[in-house]
């Protein structure tokens, strides 16, 4: 996931909100987790990078990302980030701001129940932004 300001806009900040279940066209949660046991077991870690081109978002490239966002290092899915991220303005009216990239890592702890096999979830996140 990558965010940036458009050309001619002000700088801003964003705060990653806690995950909520993505919904289908009938407003039902996507997945198969009727008692939210899988949802409650999953942990999220969110890394950022402001490189022009983001590192690959996979376990092999994890060290190429910045440290996780405060509060989002092995946190429950519904956790709100403990820090804001800057979205800078462009250098001039014709240049967009530099990108801020995000890499989401979802982990099922080794201690999770075998009863979670066959379940699925679809978390969705919102970025709450403010302009300067």
Tab-separated table of C-alpha atoms in Angstrom:
chain	number	residue	atom	x	y	z
A	1	UNK	CA	0.000	0.000	0.000
A	2	UNK	CA	1.378	3.429	-0.902
A	3	UNK	CA	0.081	6.922	-0.158
A	4	UNK	CA	1.225	10.379	-1.225
A	5	UNK	CA	-0.138	13.879	-1.636
A	6	UNK	CA	-1.170	15.042	-5.102
A	7	UNK	CA	0.628	17.803	-6.971
A	8	UNK	CA	-0.203	21.235	-5.590
A	9	UNK	CA	-1.548	19.981	-2.267
A	10	UNK	CA	-0.408	20.738	1.266
A	11	UNK	CA	1.627	18.297	3.337
A	12	UNK	CA	-0.350	16.117	5.676
A	13	UNK	CA	-0.277	13.319	8.185
A	14	UNK	CA	-2.074	9.999	8.382
A	15	UNK	CA	-2.861	7.609	11.211
A	16	UNK	CA	-3.522	3.984	10.352
A	17	UNK	CA	-6.771	2.955	12.009
A	18	UNK	CA	-7.479	-0.494	13.417
A	19	UNK	CA	-8.591	-3.187	11.000
A	20	UNK	CA	-12.274	-3.930	10.488
A	21	UNK	CA	-13.772	-6.848	8.569
A	22	UNK	CA	-14.135	-6.155	4.851
A	23	UNK	CA	-17.752	-6.531	3.737
A	24	UNK	CA	-19.309	-8.169	0.697
A	25	UNK	CA	-22.001	-6.518	-1.454
A	26	UNK	CA	-24.672	-7.509	1.074
A	27	UNK	CA	-22.775	-5.934	4.011
A	28	UNK	CA	-21.699	-9.304	5.410
A	29	UNK	CA	-18.120	-9.850	6.619
A	30	UNK	CA	-15.993	-11.597	4.001
A	31	UNK	CA	-14.580	-14.891	5.203
A	32	UNK	CA	-15.497	-17.795	7.407
A	33	UNK	CA	-14.927	-16.905	11.072
A	34	UNK	CA	-18.370	-16.960	12.749
A	35	UNK	CA	-17.141	-16.491	16.327
A	36	UNK	CA	-14.169	-14.211	15.418
A	37	UNK	CA	-11.691	-16.724	16.840
A	38	UNK	CA	-9.318	-16.385	13.882
A	39	UNK	CA	-9.721	-12.588	13.857
A	40	UNK	CA	-8.856	-12.451	17.553
A	41	UNK	CA	-5.808	-14.721	17.106
A	42	UNK	CA	-4.149	-12.905	14.176
A	43	UNK	CA	-1.421	-10.363	14.969
A	44	UNK	CA	-0.465	-7.482	12.657
A	45	UNK	CA	2.851	-5.741	12.145
A	46	UNK	CA	3.006	-2.751	9.779
A	47	UNK	CA	6.282	-1.544	8.299
A	48	UNK	CA	6.852	1.708	6.400
A	49	UNK	CA	9.305	2.993	3.829
A	50	UNK	CA	9.698	6.379	2.187
A	51	UNK	CA	12.051	5.064	-0.517
A	52	UNK	CA	11.141	6.137	-4.049
A	53	UNK	CA	10.521	2.469	-4.874
A	54	UNK	CA	9.278	0.324	-1.994
A	55	UNK	CA	11.113	-2.832	-0.963
A	56	UNK	CA	9.340	-6.091	-1.757
A	57	UNK	CA	6.674	-6.776	0.857
A	58	UNK	CA	7.561	-10.324	1.858
A	59	UNK	CA	9.344	-12.118	4.689
A	60	UNK	CA	12.645	-12.267	2.785
A	61	UNK	CA	12.756	-8.461	2.430
A	62	UNK	CA	11.462	-7.544	5.914
A	63	UNK	CA	14.822	-6.051	6.959
A	64	UNK	CA	14.661	-3.561	4.057
A	65	UNK	CA	11.692	-1.781	5.684
A	66	UNK	CA	11.811	0.737	8.543
A	67	UNK	CA	10.964	-0.385	12.054
A	68	UNK	CA	7.263	-1.172	12.562
A	69	UNK	CA	4.849	1.683	13.221
A	70	UNK	CA	4.563	2.369	16.961
A	71	UNK	CA	1.906	0.123	18.461
A	72	UNK	CA	1.697	-2.101	15.377
A	73	UNK	CA	4.343	-4.731	16.045
A	74	UNK	CA	2.551	-8.005	16.718
A	75	UNK	CA	-0.627	-6.176	17.752
A	76	UNK	CA	-4.268	-7.318	17.593
A	77	UNK	CA	-5.955	-6.484	14.277
A	78	UNK	CA	-8.131	-3.720	15.744
A	79	UNK	CA	-5.174	-1.719	17.075
A	80	UNK	CA	-4.842	1.925	15.984
A	81	UNK	CA	-1.294	3.049	15.136
A	82	UNK	CA	0.520	4.754	17.987
A	83	UNK	CA	2.172	7.294	15.664
A	84	UNK	CA	1.341	9.427	12.642
A	85	UNK	CA	3.147	9.229	9.323
A	86	UNK	CA	4.045	12.307	7.305
A	87	UNK	CA	2.843	12.747	3.740
A	88	UNK	CA	5.028	15.599	2.447
A	89	UNK	CA	3.923	18.159	-0.102
A	90	UNK	CA	5.573	18.160	-3.507
A	91	UNK	CA	8.509	20.424	-4.279
A	92	UNK	CA	6.283	22.653	-6.428
A	93	UNK	CA	2.715	22.961	-7.768
A	94	UNK	CA	3.376	20.342	-10.480
A	95	UNK	CA	5.066	17.666	-8.356
A	96	UNK	CA	3.288	15.188	-6.079
A	97	UNK	CA	4.701	14.517	-2.629
A	98	UNK	CA	7.078	11.672	-1.884
A	99	UNK	CA	5.343	8.339	-1.284
A	100	UNK	CA	4.899	6.615	2.051
A	101	UNK	CA	4.748	2.825	1.557
A	102	UNK	CA	3.182	0.306	3.931
A	103	UNK	CA	3.778	-3.424	4.283
A	104	UNK	CA	1.260	-5.411	6.341
A	105	UNK	CA	2.430	-8.632	7.986
A	106	UNK	CA	-0.281	-10.876	9.451
A	107	UNK	CA	0.868	-13.640	11.772
A	108	UNK	CA	-0.930	-16.549	13.356
A	109	UNK	CA	0.970	-17.365	16.553
A	110	UNK	CA	2.307	-20.908	16.931
A	111	UNK	CA	0.149	-21.249	20.052
A	112	UNK	CA	-3.086	-20.755	18.053
A	113	UNK	CA	-5.674	-23.505	18.254
A	114	UNK	CA	-5.840	-26.115	15.502
A	115	UNK	CA	-9.578	-25.373	15.427
A	116	UNK	CA	-8.765	-22.278	13.342
A	117	UNK	CA	-7.821	-24.376	10.308
A	118	UNK	CA	-10.159	-23.778	7.378
A	119	UNK	CA	-11.236	-20.341	8.576
A	120	UNK	CA	-10.687	-17.117	6.660
A	121	UNK	CA	-10.898	-13.380	7.294
A	122	UNK	CA	-10.526	-10.234	5.183
A	123	UNK	CA	-9.246	-7.284	7.234
A	124	UNK	CA	-9.568	-3.753	5.840
A	125	UNK	CA	-7.774	-0.653	7.083
A	126	UNK	CA	-8.502	3.064	6.911
A	127	UNK	CA	-5.931	5.831	6.882
A	128	UNK	CA	-7.280	8.904	8.709
A	129	UNK	CA	-5.542	11.932	7.218
A	130	UNK	CA	-5.143	15.616	8.028
A	131	UNK	CA	-3.608	18.335	5.899
A	132	UNK	CA	-1.198	20.832	7.415
